[in-house]
mmCIF file of N, CA and C in Angstrom:
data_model
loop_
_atom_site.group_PDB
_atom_site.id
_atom_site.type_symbol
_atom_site.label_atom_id
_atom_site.label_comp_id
_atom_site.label_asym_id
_atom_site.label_seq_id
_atom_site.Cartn_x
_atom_site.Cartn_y
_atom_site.Cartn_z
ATOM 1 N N UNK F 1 -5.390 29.638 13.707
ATOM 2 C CA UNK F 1 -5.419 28.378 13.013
ATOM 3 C C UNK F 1 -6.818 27.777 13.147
ATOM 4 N N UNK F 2 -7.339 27.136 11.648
ATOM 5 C CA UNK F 2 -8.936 26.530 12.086
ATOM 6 C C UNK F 2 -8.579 25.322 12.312
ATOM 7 N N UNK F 3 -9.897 24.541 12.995
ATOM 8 C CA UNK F 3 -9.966 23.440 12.804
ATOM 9 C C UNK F 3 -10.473 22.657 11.730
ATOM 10 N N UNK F 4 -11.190 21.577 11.931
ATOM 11 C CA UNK F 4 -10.880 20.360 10.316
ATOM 12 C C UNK F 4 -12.461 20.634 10.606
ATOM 13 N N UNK F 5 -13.233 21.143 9.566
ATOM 14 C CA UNK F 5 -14.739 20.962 9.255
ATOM 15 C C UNK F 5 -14.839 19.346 9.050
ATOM 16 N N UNK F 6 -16.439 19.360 9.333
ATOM 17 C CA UNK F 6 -16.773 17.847 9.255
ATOM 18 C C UNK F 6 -16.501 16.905 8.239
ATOM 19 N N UNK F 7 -16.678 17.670 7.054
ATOM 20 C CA UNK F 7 -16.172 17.053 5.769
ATOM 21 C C UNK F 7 -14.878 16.392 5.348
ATOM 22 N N UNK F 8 -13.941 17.696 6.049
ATOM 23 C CA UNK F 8 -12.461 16.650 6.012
ATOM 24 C C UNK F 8 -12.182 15.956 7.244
ATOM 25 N N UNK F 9 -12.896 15.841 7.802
ATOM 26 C CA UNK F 9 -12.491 14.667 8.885
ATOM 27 C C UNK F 9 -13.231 13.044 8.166
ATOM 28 N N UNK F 10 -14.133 13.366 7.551
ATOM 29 C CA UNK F 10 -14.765 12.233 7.081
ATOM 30 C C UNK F 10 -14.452 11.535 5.812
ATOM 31 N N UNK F 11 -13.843 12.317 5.233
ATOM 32 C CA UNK F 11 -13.009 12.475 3.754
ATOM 33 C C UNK F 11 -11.391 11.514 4.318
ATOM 34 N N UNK F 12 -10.772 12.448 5.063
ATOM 35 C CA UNK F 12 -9.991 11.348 5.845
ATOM 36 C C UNK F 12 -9.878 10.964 6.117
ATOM 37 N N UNK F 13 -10.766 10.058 6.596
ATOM 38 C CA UNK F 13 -11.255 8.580 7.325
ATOM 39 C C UNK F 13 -11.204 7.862 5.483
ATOM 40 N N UNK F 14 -11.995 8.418 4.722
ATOM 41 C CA UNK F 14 -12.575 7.494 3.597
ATOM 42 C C UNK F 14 -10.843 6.965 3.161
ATOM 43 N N UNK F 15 -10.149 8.004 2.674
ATOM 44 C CA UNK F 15 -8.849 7.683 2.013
ATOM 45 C C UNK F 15 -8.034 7.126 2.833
ATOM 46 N N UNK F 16 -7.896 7.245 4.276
ATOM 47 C CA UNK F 16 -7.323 6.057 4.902
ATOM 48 C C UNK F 16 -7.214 4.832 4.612
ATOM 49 N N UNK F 17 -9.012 4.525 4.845
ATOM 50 C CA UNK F 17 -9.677 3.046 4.433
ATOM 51 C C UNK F 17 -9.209 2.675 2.834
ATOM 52 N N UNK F 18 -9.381 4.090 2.108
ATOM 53 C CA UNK F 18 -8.960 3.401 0.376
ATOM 54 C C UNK F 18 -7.851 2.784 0.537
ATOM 55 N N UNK F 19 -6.740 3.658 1.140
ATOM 56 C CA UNK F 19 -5.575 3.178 1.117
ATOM 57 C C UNK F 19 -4.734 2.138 1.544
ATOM 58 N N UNK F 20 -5.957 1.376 2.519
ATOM 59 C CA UNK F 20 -5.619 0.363 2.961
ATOM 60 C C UNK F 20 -6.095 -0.718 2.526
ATOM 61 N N UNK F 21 -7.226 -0.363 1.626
ATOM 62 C CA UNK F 21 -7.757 -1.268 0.635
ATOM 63 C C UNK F 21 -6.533 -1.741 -0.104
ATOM 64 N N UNK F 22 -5.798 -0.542 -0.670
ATOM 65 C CA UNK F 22 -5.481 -0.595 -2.149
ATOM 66 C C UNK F 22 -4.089 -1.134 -1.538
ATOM 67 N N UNK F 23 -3.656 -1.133 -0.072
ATOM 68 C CA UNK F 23 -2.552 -1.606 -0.103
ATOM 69 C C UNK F 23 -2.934 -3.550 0.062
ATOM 70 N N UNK F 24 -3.741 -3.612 0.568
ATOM 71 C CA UNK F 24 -3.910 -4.893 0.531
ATOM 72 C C UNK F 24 -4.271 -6.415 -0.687
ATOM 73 N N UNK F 25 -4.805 -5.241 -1.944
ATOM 74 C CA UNK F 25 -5.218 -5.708 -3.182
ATOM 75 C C UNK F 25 -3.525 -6.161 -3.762
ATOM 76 N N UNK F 26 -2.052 -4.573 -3.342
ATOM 77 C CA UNK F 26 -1.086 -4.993 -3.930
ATOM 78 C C UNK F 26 -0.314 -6.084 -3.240
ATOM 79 N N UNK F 27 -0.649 -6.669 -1.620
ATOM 80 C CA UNK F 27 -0.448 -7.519 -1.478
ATOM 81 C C UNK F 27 -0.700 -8.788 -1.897
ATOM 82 N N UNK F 28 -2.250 -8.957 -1.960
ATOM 83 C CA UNK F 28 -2.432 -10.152 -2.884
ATOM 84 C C UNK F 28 -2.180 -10.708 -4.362
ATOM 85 N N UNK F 29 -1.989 -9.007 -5.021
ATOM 86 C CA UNK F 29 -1.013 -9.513 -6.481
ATOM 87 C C UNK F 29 0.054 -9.437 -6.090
ATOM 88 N N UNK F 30 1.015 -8.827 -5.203
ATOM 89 C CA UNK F 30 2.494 -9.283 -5.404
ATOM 90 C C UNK F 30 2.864 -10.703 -4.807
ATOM 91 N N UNK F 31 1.492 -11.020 -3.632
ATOM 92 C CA UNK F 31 1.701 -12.452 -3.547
ATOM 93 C C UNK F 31 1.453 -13.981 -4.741
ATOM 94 N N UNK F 32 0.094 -13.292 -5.349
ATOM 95 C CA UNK F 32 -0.038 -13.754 -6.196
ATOM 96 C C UNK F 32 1.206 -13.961 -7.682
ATOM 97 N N UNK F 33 1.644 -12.758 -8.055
ATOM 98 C CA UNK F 33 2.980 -12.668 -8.904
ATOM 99 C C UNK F 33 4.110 -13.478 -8.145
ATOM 100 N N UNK F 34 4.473 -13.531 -6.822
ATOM 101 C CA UNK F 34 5.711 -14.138 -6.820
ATOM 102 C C UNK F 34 5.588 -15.548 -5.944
ATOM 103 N N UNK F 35 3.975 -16.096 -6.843
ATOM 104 C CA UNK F 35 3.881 -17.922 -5.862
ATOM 105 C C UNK F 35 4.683 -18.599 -6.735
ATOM 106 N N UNK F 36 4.969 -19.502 -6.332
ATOM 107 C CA UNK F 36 5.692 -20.409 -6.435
ATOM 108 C C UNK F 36 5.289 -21.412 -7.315
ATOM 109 N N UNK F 37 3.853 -21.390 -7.299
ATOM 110 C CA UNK F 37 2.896 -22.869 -7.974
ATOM 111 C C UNK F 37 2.655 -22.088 -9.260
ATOM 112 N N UNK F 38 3.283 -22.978 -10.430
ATOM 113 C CA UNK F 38 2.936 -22.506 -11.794
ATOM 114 C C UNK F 38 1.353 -22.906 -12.563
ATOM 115 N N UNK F 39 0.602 -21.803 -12.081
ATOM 116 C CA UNK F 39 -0.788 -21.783 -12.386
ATOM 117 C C UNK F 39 -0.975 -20.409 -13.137
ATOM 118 N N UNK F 40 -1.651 -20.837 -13.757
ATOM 119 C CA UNK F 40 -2.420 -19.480 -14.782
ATOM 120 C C UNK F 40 -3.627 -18.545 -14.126
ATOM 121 N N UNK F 41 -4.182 -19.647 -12.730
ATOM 122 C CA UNK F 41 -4.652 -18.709 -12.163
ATOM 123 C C UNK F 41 -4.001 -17.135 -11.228
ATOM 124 N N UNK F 42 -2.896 -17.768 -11.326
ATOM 125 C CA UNK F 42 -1.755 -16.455 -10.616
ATOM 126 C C UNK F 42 -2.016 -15.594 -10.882
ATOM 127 N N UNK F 43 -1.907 -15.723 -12.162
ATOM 128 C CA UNK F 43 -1.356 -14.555 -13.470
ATOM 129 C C UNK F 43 -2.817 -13.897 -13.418
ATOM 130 N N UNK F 44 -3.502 -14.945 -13.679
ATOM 131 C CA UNK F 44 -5.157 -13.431 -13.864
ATOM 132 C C UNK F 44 -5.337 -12.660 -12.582
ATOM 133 N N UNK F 45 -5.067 -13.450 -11.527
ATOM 134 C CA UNK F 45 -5.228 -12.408 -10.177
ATOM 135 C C UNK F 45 -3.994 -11.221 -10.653
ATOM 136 N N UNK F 46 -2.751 -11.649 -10.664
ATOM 137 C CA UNK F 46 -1.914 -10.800 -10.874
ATOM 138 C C UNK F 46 -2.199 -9.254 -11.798
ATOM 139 N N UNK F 47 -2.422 -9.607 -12.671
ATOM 140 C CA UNK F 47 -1.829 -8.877 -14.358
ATOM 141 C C UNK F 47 -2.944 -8.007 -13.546
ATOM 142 N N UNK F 48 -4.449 -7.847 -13.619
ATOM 143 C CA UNK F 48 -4.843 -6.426 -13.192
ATOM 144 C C UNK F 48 -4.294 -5.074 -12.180
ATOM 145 N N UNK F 49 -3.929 -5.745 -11.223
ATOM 146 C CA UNK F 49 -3.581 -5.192 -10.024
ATOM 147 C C UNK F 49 -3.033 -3.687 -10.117
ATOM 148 N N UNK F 50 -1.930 -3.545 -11.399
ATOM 149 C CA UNK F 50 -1.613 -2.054 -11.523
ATOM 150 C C UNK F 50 -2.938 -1.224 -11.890
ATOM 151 N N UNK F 51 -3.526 -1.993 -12.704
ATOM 152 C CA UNK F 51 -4.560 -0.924 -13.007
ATOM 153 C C UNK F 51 -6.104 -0.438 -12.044
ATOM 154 N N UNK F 52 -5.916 -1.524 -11.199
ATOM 155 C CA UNK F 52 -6.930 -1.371 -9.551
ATOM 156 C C UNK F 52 -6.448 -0.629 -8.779
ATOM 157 N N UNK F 53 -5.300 -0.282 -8.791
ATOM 158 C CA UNK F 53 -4.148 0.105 -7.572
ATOM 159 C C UNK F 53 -4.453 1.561 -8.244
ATOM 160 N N UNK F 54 -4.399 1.657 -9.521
ATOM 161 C CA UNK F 54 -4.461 3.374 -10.164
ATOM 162 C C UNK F 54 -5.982 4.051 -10.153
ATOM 163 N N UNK F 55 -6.608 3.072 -10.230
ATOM 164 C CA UNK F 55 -8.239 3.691 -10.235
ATOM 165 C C UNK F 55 -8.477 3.682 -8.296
ATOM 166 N N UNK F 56 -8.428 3.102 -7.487
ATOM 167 C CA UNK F 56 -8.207 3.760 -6.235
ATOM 168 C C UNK F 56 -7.655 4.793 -6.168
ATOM 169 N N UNK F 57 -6.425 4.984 -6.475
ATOM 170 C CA UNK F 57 -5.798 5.850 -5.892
ATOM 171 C C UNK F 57 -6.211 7.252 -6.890
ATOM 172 N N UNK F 58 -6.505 7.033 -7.806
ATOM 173 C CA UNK F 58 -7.553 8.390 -8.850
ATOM 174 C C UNK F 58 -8.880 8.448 -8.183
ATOM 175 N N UNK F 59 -9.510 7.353 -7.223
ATOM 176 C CA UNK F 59 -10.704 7.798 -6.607
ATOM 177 C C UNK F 59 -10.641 8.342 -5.188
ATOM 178 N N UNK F 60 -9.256 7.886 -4.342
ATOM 179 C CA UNK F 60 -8.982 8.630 -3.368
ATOM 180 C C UNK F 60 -8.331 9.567 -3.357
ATOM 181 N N UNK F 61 -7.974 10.031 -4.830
ATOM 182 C CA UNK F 61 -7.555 11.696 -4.740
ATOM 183 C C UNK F 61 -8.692 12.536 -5.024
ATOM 184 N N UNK F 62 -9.417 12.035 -5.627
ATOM 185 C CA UNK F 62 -10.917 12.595 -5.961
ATOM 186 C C UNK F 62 -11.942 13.416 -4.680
ATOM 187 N N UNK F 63 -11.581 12.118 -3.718
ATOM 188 C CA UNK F 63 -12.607 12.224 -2.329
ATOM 189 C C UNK F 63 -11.780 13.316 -1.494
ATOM 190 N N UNK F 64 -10.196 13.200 -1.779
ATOM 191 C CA UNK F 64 -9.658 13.990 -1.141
ATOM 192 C C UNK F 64 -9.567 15.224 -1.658
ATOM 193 N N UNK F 65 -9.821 15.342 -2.571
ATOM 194 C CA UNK F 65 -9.859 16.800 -3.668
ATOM 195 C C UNK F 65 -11.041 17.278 -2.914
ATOM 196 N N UNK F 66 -12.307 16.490 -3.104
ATOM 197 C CA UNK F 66 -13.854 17.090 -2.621
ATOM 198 C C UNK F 66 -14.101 17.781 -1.598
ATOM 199 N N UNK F 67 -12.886 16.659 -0.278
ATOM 200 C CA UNK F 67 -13.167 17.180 1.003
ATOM 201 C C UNK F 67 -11.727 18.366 1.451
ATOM 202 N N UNK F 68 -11.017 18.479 0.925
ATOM 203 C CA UNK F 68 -10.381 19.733 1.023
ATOM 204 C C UNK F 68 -10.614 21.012 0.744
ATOM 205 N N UNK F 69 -12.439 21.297 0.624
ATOM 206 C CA UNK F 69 -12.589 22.726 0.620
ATOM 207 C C UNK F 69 -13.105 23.108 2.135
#
């Protein structure tokens, strides 16, 4: 059995961090989507969020694609 070359150890560090990015962005839109205060600013934080949440996670499969050789 090998061990993890330098690349995927560092690669896995990166997508960790994405992923904790990207979980924290869907916290602030699902907080944002389910406030309470009827503002329109909600909604603009809100309404992107699926599509931030998909371009992370298409750039941390990317990094993870790179560093899996």
């Amino acid at each position: 059995m090998q061990g993890k070359t330098k690349s995927q150890h560092k690669s896995e560090i990166i997508v960790v961090v994405i992923a904790l990015v990207a979980f924290l962005i869907g916290l602030i839109g699902h907080l944002a989507g389910a406030s309470f205060a009827n503002s329109d600013a909600f909604g603009y934080i809100a309404a992107p969020i699926p599509l931030i949440t998909g371009i992370i996670a298409w750039v941390a499969y990317k990094i993870a694609q790179s560093g899996d050789h």
